[in-house]
mmCIF file with all atom_site columns, C-alpha atoms in Angstrom:
data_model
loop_
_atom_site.group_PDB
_atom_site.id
_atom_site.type_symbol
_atom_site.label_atom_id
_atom_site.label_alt_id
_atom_site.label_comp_id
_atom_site.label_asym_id
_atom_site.label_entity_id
_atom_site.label_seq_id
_atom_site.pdbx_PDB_ins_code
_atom_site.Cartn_x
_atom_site.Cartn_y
_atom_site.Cartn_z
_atom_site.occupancy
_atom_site.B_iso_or_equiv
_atom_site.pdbx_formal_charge
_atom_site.auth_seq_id
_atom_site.auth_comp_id
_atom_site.auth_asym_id
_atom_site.auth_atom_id
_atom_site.pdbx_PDB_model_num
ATOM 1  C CA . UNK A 1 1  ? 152.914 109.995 137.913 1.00 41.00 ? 100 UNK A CA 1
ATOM 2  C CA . UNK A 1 2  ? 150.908 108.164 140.326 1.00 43.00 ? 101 UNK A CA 1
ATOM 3  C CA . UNK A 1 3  ? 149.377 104.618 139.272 1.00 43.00 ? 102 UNK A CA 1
ATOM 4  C CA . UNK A 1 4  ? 145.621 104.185 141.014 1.00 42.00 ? 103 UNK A CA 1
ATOM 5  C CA . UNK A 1 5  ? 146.668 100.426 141.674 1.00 47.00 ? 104 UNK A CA 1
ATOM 6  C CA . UNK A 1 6  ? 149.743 98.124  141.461 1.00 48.00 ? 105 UNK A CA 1
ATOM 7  C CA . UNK A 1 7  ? 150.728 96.554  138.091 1.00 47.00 ? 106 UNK A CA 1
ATOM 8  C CA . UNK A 1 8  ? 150.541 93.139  138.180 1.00 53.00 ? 107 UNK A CA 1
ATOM 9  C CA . UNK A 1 9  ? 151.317 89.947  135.207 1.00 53.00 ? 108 UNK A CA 1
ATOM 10 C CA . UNK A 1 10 ? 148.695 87.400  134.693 1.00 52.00 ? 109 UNK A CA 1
ATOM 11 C CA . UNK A 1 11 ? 147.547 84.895  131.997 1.00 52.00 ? 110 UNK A CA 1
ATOM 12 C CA . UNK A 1 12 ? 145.278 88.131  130.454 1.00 58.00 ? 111 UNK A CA 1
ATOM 13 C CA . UNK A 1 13 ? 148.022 91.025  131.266 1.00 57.00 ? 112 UNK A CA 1
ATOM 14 C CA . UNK A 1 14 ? 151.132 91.956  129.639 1.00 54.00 ? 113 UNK A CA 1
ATOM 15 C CA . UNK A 1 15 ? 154.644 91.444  131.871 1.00 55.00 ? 114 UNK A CA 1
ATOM 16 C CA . UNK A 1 16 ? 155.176 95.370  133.134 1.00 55.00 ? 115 UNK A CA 1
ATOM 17 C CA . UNK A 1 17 ? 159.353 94.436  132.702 1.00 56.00 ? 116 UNK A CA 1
ATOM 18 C CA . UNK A 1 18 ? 159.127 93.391  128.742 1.00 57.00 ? 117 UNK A CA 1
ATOM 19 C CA . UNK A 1 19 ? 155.466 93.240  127.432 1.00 59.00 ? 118 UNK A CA 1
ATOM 20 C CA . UNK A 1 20 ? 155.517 89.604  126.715 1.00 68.00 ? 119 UNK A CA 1
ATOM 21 C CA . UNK A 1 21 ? 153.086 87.221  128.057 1.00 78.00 ? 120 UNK A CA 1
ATOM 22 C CA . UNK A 1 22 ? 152.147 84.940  131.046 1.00 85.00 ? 121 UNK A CA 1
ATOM 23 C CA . UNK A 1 23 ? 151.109 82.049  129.309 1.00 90.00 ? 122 UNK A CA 1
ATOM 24 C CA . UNK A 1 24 ? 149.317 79.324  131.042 1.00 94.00 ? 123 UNK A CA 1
ATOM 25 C CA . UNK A 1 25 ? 150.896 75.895  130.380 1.00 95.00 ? 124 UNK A CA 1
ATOM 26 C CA . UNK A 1 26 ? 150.895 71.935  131.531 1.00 96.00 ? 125 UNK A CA 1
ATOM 27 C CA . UNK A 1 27 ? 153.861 69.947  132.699 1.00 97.00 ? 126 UNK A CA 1
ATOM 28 C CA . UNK A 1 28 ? 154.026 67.122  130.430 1.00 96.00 ? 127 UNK A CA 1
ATOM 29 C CA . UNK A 1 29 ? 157.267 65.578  132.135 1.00 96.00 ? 128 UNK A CA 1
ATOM 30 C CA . UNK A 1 30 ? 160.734 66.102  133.975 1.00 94.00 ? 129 UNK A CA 1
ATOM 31 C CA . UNK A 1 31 ? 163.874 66.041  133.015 1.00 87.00 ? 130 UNK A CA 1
ATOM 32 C CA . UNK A 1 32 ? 165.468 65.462  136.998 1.00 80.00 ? 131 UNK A CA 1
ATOM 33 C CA . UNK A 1 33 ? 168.963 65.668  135.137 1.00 85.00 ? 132 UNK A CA 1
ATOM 34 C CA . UNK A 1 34 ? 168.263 69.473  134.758 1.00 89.00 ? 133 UNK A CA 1
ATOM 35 C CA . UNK A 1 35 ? 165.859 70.396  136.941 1.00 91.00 ? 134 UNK A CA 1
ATOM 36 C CA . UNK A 1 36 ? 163.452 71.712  133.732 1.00 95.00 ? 135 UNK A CA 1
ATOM 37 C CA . UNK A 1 37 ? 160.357 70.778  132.775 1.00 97.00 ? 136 UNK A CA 1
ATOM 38 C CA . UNK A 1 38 ? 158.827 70.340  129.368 1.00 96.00 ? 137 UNK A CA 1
ATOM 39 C CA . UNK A 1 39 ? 155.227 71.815  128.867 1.00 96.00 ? 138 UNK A CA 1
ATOM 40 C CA . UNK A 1 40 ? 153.070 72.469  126.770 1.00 95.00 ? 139 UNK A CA 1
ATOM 41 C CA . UNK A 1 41 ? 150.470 75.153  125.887 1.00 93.00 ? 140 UNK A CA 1
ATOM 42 C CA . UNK A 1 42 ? 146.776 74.900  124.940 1.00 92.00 ? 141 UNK A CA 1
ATOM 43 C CA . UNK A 1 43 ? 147.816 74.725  121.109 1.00 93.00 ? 142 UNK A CA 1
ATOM 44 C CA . UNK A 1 44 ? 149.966 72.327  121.632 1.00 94.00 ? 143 UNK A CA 1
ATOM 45 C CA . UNK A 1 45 ? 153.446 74.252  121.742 1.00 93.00 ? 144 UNK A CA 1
ATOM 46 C CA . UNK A 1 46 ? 156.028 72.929  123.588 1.00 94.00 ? 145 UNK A CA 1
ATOM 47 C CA . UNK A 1 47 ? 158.999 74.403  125.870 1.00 94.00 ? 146 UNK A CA 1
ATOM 48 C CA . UNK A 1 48 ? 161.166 74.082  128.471 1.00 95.00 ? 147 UNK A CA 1
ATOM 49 C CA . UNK A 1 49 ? 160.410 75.546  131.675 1.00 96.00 ? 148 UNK A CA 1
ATOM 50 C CA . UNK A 1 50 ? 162.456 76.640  134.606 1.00 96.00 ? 149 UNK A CA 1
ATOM 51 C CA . UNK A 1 51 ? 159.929 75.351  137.841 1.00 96.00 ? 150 UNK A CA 1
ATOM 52 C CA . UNK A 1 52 ? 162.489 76.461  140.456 1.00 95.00 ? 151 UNK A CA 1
ATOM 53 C CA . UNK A 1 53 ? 160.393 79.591  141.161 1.00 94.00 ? 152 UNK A CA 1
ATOM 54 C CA . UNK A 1 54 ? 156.797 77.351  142.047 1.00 95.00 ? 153 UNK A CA 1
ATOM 55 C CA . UNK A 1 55 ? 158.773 74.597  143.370 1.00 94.00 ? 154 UNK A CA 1
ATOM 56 C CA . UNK A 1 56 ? 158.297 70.779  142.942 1.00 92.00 ? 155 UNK A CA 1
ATOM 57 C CA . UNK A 1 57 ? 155.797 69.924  139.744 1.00 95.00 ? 156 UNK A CA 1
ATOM 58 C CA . UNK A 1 58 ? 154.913 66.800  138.465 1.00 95.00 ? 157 UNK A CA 1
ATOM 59 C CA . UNK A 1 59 ? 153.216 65.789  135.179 1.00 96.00 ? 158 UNK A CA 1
ATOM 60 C CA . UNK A 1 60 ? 149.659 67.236  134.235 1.00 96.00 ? 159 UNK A CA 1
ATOM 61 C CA . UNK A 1 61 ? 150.078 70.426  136.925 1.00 96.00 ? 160 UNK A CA 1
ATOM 62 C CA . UNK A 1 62 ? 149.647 73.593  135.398 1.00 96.00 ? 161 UNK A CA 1
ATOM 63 C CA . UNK A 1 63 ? 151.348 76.774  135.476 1.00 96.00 ? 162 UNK A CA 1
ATOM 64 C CA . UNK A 1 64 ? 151.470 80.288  134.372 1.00 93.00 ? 163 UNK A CA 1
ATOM 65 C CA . UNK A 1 65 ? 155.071 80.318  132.211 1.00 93.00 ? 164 UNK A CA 1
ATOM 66 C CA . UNK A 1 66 ? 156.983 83.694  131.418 1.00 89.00 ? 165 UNK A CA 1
ATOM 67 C CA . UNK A 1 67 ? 160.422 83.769  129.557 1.00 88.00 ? 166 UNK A CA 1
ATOM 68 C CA . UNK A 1 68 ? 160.794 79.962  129.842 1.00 93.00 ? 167 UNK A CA 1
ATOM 69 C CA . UNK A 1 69 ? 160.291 80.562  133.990 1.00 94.00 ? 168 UNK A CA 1
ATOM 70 C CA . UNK A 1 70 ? 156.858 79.228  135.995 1.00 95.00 ? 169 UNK A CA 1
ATOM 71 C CA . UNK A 1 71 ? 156.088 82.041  137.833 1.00 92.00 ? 170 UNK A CA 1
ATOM 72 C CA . UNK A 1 72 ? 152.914 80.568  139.614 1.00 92.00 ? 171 UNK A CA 1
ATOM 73 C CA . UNK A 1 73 ? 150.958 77.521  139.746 1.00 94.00 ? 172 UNK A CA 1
ATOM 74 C CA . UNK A 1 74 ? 147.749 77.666  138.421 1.00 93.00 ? 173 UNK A CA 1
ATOM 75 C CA . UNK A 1 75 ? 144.142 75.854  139.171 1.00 91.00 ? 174 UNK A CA 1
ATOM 76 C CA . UNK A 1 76 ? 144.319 73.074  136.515 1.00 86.00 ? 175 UNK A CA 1
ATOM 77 C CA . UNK A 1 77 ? 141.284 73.982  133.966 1.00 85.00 ? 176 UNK A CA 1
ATOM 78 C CA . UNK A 1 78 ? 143.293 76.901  133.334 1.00 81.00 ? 177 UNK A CA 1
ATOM 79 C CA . UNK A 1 79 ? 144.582 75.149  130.724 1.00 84.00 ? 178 UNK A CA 1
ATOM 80 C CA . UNK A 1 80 ? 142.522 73.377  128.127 1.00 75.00 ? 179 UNK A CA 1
#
């Protein structure tokens, strides 16, 4: 089977891996005892997020979150 492009995850695509979602989220603050961050989501859900992958974050950046990992940083009106 050949694809006509690459897959790819984004905030509107489903992960390729496990179907779940990206979905884009803002770091509310840092824990520096465990390296996570907590965020939050446009609704207001919360969760703990592995930043390791997009590097140093600090409060109010935002970032596209997948499986409790930030997989990319994101422009920050992408989240409301």
């Amino acid at each position: 089977m050949v694809h006509s492009s690459a897959p790819s995850c984004g905030p509107e695509e489903h992960c390729i891996t496990c179907g779940d979602v990206g979905i884009p989220m803002r770091v509310v603050s840092l824990d520096e005892a465990d390296g996570l961050v907590q965020c939050t989501d446009a609704e207001g859900a919360t969760e703990l997020v592995d930043p390791a992958l997009v590097g140093h974050v600090v409060a109010g950046d935002a970032v596209l979150v997948h499986a409790g990992v930030a997989l990319a940083r994101l422009a920050p009106e992408a989240v409301a």
